[in-house]
Tab-separated table of C-alpha atoms and ligand atoms in Angstrom:
chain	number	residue	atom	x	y	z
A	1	UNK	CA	144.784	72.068	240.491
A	2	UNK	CA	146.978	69.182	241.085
A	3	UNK	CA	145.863	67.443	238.144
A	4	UNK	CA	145.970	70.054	235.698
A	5	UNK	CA	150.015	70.720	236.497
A	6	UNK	CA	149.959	66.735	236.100
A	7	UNK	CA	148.184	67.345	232.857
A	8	UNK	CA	150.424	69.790	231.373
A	9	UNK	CA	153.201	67.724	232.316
A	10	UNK	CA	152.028	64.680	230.626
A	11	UNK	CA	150.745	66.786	228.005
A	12	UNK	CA	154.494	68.142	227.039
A	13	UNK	CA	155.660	64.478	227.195
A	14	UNK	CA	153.392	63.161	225.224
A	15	UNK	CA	154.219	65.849	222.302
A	16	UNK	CA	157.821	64.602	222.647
A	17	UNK	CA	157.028	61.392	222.044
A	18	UNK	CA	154.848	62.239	218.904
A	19	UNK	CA	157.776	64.154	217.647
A	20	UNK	CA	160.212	60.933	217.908
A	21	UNK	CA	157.522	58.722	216.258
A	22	UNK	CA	158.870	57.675	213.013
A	23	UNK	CA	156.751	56.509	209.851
A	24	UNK	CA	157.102	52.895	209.232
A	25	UNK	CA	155.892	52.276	205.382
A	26	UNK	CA	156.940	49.578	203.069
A	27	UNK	CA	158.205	52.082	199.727
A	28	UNK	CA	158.121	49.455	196.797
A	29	UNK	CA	155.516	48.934	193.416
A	30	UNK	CA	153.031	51.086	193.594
A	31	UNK	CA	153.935	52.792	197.011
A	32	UNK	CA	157.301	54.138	195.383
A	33	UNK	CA	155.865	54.800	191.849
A	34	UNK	CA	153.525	57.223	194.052
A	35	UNK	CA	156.156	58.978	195.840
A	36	UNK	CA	157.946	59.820	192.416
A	37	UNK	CA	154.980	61.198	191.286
A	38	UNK	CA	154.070	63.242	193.942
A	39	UNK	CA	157.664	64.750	193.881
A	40	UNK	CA	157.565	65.547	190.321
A	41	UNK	CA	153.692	66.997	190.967
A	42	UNK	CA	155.178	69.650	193.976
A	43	UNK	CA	158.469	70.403	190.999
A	44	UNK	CA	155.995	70.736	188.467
A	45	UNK	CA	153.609	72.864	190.813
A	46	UNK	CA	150.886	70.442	189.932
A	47	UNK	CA	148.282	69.303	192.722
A	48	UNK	CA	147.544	65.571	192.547
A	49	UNK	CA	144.784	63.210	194.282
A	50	UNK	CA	144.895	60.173	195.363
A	51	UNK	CA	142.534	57.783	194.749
A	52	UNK	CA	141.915	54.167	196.453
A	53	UNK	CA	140.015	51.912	198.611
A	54	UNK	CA	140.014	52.801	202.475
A	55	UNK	CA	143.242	51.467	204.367
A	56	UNK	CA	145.598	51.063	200.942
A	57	UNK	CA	147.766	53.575	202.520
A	58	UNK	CA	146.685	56.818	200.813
A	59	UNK	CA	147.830	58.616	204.250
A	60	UNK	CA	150.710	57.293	205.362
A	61	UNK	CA	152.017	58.001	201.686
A	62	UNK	CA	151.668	61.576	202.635
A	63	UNK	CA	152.860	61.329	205.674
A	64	UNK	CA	155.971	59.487	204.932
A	65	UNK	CA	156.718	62.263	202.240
A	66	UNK	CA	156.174	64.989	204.404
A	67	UNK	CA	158.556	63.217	206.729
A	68	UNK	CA	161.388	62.802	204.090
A	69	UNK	CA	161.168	66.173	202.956
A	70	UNK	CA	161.439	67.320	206.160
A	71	UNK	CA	158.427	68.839	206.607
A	72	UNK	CA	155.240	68.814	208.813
A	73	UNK	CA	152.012	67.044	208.196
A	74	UNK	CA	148.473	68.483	208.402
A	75	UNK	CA	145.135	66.842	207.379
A	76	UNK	CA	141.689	67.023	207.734
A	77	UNK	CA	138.986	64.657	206.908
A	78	UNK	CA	135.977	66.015	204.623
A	79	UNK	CA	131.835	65.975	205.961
A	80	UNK	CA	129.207	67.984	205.638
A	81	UNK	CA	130.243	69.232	208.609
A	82	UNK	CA	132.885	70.527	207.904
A	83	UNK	CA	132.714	74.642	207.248
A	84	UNK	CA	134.804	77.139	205.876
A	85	UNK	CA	136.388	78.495	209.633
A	86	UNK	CA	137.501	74.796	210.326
A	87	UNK	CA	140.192	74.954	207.342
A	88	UNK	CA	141.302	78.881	207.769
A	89	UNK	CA	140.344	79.451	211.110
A	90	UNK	CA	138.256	81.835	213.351
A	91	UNK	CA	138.271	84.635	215.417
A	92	UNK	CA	137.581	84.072	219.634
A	93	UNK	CA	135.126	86.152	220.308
A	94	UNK	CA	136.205	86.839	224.249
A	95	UNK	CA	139.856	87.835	222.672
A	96	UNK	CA	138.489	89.959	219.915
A	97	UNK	CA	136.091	91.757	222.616
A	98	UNK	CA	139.077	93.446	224.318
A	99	UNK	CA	141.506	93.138	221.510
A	100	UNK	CA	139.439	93.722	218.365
A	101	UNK	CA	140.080	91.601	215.158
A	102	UNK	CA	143.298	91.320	215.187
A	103	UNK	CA	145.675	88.426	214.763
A	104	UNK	CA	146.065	88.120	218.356
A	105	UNK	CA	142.297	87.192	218.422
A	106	UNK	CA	142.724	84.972	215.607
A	107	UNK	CA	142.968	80.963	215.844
A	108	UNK	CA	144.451	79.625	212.674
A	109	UNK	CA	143.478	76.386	210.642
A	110	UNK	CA	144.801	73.342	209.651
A	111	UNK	CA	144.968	74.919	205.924
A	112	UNK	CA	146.358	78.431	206.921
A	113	UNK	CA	148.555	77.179	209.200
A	114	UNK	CA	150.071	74.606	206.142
A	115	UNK	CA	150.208	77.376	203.828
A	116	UNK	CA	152.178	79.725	206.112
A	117	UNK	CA	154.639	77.005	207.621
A	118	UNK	CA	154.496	75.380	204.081
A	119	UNK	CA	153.370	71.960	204.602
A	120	UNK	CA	152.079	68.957	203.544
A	121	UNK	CA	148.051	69.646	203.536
A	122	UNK	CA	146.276	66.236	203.102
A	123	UNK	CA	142.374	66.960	202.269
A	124	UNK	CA	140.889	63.698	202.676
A	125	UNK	CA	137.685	62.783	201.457
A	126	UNK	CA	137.461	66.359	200.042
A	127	UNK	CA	134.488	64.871	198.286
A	128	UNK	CA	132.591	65.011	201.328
A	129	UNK	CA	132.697	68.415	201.846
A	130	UNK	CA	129.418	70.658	201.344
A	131	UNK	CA	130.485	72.422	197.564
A	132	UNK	CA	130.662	75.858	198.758
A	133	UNK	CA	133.577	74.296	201.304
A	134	UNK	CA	134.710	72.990	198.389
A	135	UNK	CA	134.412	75.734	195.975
A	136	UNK	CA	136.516	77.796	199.023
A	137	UNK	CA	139.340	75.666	198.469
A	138	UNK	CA	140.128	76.982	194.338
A	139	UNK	CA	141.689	79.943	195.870
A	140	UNK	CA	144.194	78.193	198.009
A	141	UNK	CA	144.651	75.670	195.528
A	142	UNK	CA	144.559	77.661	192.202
A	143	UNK	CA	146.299	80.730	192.872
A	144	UNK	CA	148.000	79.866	196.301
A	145	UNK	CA	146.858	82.360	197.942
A	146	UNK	CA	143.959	82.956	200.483
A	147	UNK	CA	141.792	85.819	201.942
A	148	UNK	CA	141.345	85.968	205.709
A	149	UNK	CA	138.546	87.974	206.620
A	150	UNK	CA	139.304	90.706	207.867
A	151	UNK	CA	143.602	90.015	208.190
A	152	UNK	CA	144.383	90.230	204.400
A	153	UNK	CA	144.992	87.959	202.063
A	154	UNK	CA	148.578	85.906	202.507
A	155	UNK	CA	150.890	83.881	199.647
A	156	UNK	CA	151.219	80.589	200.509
A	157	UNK	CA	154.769	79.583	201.623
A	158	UNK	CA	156.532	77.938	198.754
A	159	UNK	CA	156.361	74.348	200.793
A	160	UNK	CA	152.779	74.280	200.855
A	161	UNK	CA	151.773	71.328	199.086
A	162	UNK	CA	148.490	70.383	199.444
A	163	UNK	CA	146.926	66.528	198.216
A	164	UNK	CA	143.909	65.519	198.097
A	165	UNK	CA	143.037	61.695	199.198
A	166	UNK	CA	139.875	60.008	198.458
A	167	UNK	CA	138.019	56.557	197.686
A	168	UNK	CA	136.704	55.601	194.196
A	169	UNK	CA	133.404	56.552	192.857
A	170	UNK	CA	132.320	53.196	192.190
A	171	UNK	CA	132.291	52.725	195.634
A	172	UNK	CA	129.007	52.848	197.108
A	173	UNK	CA	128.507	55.907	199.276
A	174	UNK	CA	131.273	57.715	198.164
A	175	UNK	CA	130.175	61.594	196.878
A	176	UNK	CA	131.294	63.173	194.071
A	177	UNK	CA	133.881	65.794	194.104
A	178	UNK	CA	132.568	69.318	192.372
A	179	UNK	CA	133.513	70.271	189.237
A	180	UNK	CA	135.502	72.904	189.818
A	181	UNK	CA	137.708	71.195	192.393
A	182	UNK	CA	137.865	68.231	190.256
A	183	UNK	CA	139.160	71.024	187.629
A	184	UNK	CA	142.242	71.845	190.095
A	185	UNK	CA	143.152	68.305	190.980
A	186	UNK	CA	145.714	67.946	187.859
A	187	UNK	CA	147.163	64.169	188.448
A	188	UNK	CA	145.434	61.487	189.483
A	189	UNK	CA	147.309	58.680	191.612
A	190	UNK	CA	145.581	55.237	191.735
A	191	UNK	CA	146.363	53.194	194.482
A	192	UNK	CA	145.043	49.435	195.345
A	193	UNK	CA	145.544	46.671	197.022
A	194	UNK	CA	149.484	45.576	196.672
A	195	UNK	CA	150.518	42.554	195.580
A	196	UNK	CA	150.423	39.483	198.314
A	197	UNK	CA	153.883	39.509	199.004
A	198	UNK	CA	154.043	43.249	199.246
A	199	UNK	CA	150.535	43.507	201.396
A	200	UNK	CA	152.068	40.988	203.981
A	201	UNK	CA	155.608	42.325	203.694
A	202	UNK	CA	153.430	45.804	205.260
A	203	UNK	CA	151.507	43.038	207.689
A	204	UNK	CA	154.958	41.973	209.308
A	205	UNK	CA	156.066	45.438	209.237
A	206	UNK	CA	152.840	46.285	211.619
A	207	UNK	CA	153.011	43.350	213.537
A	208	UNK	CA	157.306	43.566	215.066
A	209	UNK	CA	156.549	42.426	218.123
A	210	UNK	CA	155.696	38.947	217.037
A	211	UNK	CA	156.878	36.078	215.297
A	212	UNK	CA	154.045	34.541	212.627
A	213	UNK	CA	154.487	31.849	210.595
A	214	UNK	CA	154.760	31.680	206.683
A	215	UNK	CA	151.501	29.643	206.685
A	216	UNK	CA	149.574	31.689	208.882
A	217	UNK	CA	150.504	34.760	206.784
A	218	UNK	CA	149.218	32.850	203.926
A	219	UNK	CA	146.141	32.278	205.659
A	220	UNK	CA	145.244	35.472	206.845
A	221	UNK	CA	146.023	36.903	203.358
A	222	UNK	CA	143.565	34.252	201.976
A	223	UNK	CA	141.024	35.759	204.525
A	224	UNK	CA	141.115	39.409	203.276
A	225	UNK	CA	141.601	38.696	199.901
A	226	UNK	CA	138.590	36.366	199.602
A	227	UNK	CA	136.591	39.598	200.560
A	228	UNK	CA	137.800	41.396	197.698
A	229	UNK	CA	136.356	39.352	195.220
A	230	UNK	CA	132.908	38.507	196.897
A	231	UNK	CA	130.126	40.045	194.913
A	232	UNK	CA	128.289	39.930	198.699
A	233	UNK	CA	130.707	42.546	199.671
A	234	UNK	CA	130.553	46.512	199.623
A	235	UNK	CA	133.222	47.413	201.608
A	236	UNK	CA	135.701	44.578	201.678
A	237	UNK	CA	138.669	44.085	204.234
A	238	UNK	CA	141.631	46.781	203.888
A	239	UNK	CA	145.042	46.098	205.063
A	240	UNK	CA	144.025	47.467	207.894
A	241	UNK	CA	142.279	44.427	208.792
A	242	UNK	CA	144.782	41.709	207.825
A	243	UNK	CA	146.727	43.570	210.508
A	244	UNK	CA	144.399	43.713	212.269
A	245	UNK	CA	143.906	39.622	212.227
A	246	UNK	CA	147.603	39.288	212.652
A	247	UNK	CA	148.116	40.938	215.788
A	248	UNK	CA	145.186	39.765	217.523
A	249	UNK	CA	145.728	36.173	216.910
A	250	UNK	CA	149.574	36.308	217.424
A	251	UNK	CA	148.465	38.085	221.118
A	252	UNK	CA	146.078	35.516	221.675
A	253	UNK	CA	147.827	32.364	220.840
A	254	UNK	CA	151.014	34.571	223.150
A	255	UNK	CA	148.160	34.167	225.945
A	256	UNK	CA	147.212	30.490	225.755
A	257	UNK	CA	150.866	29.328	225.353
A	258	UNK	CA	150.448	28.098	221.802
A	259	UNK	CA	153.627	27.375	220.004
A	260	UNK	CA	152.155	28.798	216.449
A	261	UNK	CA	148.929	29.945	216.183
A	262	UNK	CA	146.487	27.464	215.974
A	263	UNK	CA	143.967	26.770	213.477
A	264	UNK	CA	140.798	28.070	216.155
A	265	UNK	CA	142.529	31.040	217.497
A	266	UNK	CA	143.051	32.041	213.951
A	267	UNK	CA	139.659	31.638	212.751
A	268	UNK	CA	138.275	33.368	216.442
A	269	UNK	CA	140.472	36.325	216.027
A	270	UNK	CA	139.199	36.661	212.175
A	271	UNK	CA	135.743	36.841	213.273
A	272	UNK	CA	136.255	39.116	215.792
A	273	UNK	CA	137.701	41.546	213.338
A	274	UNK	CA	135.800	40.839	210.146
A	275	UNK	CA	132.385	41.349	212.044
A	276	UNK	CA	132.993	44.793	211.571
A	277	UNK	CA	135.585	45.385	208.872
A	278	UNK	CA	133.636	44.737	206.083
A	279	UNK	CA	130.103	46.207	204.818
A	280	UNK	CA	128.027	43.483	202.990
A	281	UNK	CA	124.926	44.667	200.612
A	282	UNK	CA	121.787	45.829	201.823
A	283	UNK	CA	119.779	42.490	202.271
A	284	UNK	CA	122.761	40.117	203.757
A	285	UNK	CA	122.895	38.750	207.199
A	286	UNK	CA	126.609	39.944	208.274
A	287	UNK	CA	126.954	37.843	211.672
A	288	UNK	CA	126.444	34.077	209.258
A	289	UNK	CA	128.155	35.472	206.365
A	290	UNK	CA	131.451	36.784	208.340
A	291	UNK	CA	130.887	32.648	209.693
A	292	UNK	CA	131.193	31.209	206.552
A	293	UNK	CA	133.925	32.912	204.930
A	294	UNK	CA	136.203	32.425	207.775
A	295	UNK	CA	134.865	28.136	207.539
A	296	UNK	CA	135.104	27.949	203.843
A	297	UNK	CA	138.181	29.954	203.365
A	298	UNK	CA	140.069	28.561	206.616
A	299	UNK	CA	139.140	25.085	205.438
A	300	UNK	CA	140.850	25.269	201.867
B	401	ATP	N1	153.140	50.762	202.292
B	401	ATP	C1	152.816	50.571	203.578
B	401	ATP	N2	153.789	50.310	204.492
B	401	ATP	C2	153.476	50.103	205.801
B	401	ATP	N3	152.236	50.146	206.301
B	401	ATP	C3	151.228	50.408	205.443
B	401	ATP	C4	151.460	50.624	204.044
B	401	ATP	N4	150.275	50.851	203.452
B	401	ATP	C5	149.343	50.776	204.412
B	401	ATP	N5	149.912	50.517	205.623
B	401	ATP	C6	149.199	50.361	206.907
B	401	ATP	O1	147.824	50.142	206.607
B	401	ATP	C7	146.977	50.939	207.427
B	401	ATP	C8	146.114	51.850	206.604
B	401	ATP	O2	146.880	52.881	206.001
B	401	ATP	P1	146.282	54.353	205.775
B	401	ATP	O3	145.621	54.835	207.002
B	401	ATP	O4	147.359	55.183	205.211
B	401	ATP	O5	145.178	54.041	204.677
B	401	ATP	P2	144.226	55.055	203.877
B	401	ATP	O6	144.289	54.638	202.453
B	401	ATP	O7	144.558	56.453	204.194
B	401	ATP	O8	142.810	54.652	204.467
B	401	ATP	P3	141.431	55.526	204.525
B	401	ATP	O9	140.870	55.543	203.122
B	401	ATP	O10	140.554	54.726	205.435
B	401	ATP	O11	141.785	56.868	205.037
B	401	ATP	C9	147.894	51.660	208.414
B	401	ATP	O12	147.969	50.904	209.586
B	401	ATP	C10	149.240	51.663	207.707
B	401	ATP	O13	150.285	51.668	208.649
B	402	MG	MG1	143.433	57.942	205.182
């Protein structure tokens, strides 16, 4: 008993502190073109995608603009797993045995609850999706409205904006998005990777806590970009994983008392992150071929 009053305690805390957390983004190029365009989208009543490699950004984007409109964030993350009753929500059977169906019995979703508060509804990898959870998305999105079983059918709240986030095609395992969702996405929003000032301007922005050098920051950019161009590469390193990099070998060179980072604690904390940042094609040894891009492109 003790621990659940400790629980609900900590609990209540811990929902403060998520409500002080502020979004940190770099808003410049491509980042602020996006934000423009997703403003004129919600004036224009248009719903746009986004479209871009994993760890460009694509959610903090939305995040960030549901911040600055003042406005909460909701978002759910597409699989075939995914049904119908996780977006709008379901009814609790013990409730709804001595209440009925009722409202009372009724647990909202993620996209219910957005389109009654009016919020920011980030779908991402709506690709994913089986089609028929796709196909039960042209309501909300189309007409902005959506049936509850069994409750009645509700207008969405005039904030409700949803977006839709999701990787290339080209990229190898990524699904296809149906037709007729692909038919209510009106504006498509390409985002990459950002320039190399820009992506390390973000890296410094995620790393506050410690001072890195010009040159290391030059090196670890080196080591991400070099898997963006590597025809060896499927899934190449995001931002993510420069940050990744960054922190790890600013903490450890913090730990052995190294005045800058040294060459070997870069090149450790690289491999230590690469090993599983990046997805090489079917048919290449990861383990040496994480080795010798940190070698060749640590040497240069
Ligand atoms: N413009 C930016 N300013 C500050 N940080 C950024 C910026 N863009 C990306 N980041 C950082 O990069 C990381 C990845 O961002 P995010 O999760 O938004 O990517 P994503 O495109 O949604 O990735 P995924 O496709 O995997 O969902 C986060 O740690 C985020 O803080
Ligand atoms: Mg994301």
């Amino acid at each position: 008993m003790a621990e659940e009053i400790e629980f609900a305690q900590k609990f209540s805390e811990q929902i403060e502190k998520a409500k002080e957390q502020k979004v940190r983004i770099v808003i410049k190029e491509q980042y602020k073109e996006a934000f423009e365009i997703l403003e004129d989208c919600e004036s224009a009543g248009l719903i746009p995608g986004i479209i871009g490699p994993p760890g460009v950004g694509k959610t903090l984007i939305l995040r960030a603009y549901a911040e600055r409109s003042g406005r909460d964030f909701a978002w759910i993350t597409g699989d075939e797993g995914v049904r119908p009753s996780h977006l709008v929500g379901s009814f609790n059977p013990a409730i709804v045995l001595r209440k009925g169906f009722s409202l009372e019995s009724f647990d909202p979703g993620p996209l219910l609850k957005s389109m009654v508060f009016g919020r920011v509804f980030g779908l991402n990898e709506g690709n994913r999706l089986p089609e028929y959870v796709q196909n039960s998305l042209l309501e909300p999105f189309e007409e902005r409205t959506l049936h509850v079983q069994r409750l009645g059918r509700i207008q969405a709240n005039d904030d409700f904006f949803p977006v839709l986030t999701m990787n290339p095609e080209e990229m190898a395992g990524a699904h296809r998005l149906s037709e007729a969702l692909r038919d209510r996405i009106r504006v498509w929003i390409r985002i990459g990777y950002p320039r190399k000032e820009t992506e390390l301007e973000i890296v410094r922005m995620n790393c506050p806590e410690y001072t890195i050098s010009d040159g290391v920051m030059d090196k670890i950019y080196d080591l991400v970009s070099s898997t963006r161009s590597s025809t060896d590469i499927e899934v190449p390193g995001s931002i993510r994983a420069g940050i990744s990099i960054a922190r790890l070998a600013a903490q450890m060179a913090k730990r052995k008392n190294e005045e800058q980072i040294s060459h070997s604690t870069l090149s450790t904390a690289a491999t230590y992150v690469l090993t599983g940042a990046l997805r090489f094609r079917p048919g290449i040894d990861p383990e040496p071929a994480v080795n010798a891009l940190i070698r060749r492109t640590l040497a240069s």
